[in-house]
Amino acid sequence: MHGRRGGSVVHESSCRRAEGSGTELRTEEALDALMRPGVDACHDCDAAIVLIPVLQLGEGHR
Ligand SMILES: [Zn+2]
């Protein structure tokens, strides 16, 4: 995963749109970022495909 701390989009590390922005995030860090308001997973790479189901699973357990 790739993203900017406090930024607005989280990417898969292989995503071309992630280049030059942000730092490498572990999956837990990416999920943590996604739980913040205004933060979304990139839909041009696998970030949304990978992270959104995990997020929804997590919410189901609360
Ligand atoms: Zn991306």
mmCIF file of C-alpha atoms and ligand atoms in Angstrom:
data_model
loop_
_atom_site.group_PDB
_atom_site.id
_atom_site.type_symbol
_atom_site.label_atom_id
_atom_site.label_comp_id
_atom_site.label_asym_id
_atom_site.label_seq_id
_atom_site.Cartn_x
_atom_site.Cartn_y
_atom_site.Cartn_z
ATOM 1 C CA MET A 1 0.000 0.000 0.000
ATOM 2 C CA HIS A 2 1.101 3.493 -0.676
ATOM 3 C CA GLY A 3 -0.224 6.734 0.643
ATOM 4 C CA ARG A 4 0.444 9.999 2.306
ATOM 5 C CA ARG A 5 0.053 10.244 6.058
ATOM 6 C CA GLY A 6 -2.888 12.554 6.469
ATOM 7 C CA GLY A 7 -3.385 12.421 2.692
ATOM 8 C CA SER A 8 -6.555 11.604 0.865
ATOM 9 C CA VAL A 9 -5.873 8.541 -1.281
ATOM 10 C CA VAL A 10 -4.334 5.158 -0.506
ATOM 11 C CA HIS A 11 -2.821 3.119 -3.355
ATOM 12 C CA GLU A 12 -1.415 -0.318 -4.007
ATOM 13 C CA SER A 13 2.366 0.038 -4.012
ATOM 14 C CA SER A 14 2.485 -0.879 -7.702
ATOM 15 C CA CYS A 15 0.039 1.868 -8.709
ATOM 16 C CA ARG A 16 1.485 4.371 -11.151
ATOM 17 C CA ARG A 17 -0.561 7.145 -9.590
ATOM 18 C CA ALA A 18 1.167 6.543 -6.257
ATOM 19 C CA GLU A 19 4.546 7.497 -7.662
ATOM 20 C CA GLY A 20 6.173 10.509 -6.123
ATOM 21 C CA SER A 21 3.615 10.908 -3.380
ATOM 22 C CA GLY A 22 3.478 9.574 0.098
ATOM 23 C CA THR A 23 5.292 6.735 1.756
ATOM 24 C CA GLU A 24 4.995 2.987 1.913
ATOM 25 C CA LEU A 25 2.240 1.936 4.300
ATOM 26 C CA ARG A 26 1.624 -1.401 5.894
ATOM 27 C CA THR A 27 -1.870 -2.765 5.359
ATOM 28 C CA GLU A 28 -2.845 -1.834 8.924
ATOM 29 C CA GLU A 29 -1.634 1.706 8.363
ATOM 30 C CA ALA A 30 -3.534 1.949 5.105
ATOM 31 C CA LEU A 31 -6.711 0.738 6.824
ATOM 32 C CA ASP A 32 -6.153 3.194 9.635
ATOM 33 C CA ALA A 33 -5.799 5.995 7.093
ATOM 34 C CA LEU A 34 -8.962 4.892 5.291
ATOM 35 C CA MET A 35 -11.012 5.157 8.468
ATOM 36 C CA ARG A 36 -10.391 8.881 8.562
ATOM 37 C CA PRO A 37 -12.889 11.284 7.009
ATOM 38 C CA GLY A 38 -12.112 12.282 3.446
ATOM 39 C CA VAL A 39 -9.679 9.425 2.837
ATOM 40 C CA ASP A 40 -10.465 7.030 0.001
ATOM 41 C CA ALA A 41 -8.860 4.017 -1.639
ATOM 42 C CA CYS A 42 -7.650 4.474 -5.207
ATOM 43 C CA HIS A 43 -9.974 2.865 -7.732
ATOM 44 C CA ASP A 44 -7.360 2.738 -10.501
ATOM 45 C CA CYS A 45 -5.370 0.044 -8.715
ATOM 46 C CA ASP A 46 -6.177 -2.790 -6.351
ATOM 47 C CA ALA A 47 -6.267 -0.618 -3.229
ATOM 48 C CA ALA A 48 -10.052 -0.343 -3.194
ATOM 49 C CA ILE A 49 -10.516 -3.997 -4.154
ATOM 50 C CA VAL A 50 -8.196 -5.151 -1.389
ATOM 51 C CA LEU A 51 -8.994 -2.675 1.377
ATOM 52 C CA ILE A 52 -12.708 -1.912 1.146
ATOM 53 C CA PRO A 53 -13.844 -5.506 1.918
ATOM 54 C CA VAL A 54 -11.450 -5.612 4.875
ATOM 55 C CA LEU A 55 -12.820 -2.315 6.154
ATOM 56 C CA GLN A 56 -16.388 -3.551 5.843
ATOM 57 C CA LEU A 57 -15.507 -6.776 7.645
ATOM 58 C CA GLY A 58 -13.957 -4.758 10.442
ATOM 59 C CA GLU A 59 -17.055 -2.607 10.766
ATOM 60 C CA GLY A 60 -19.222 -5.708 10.988
ATOM 61 C CA HIS A 61 -17.379 -6.794 14.096
ATOM 62 C CA ARG A 62 -17.987 -3.587 15.994
HETATM 63 ZN ZN ZN B 1 -3.827 3.732 -7.118
#
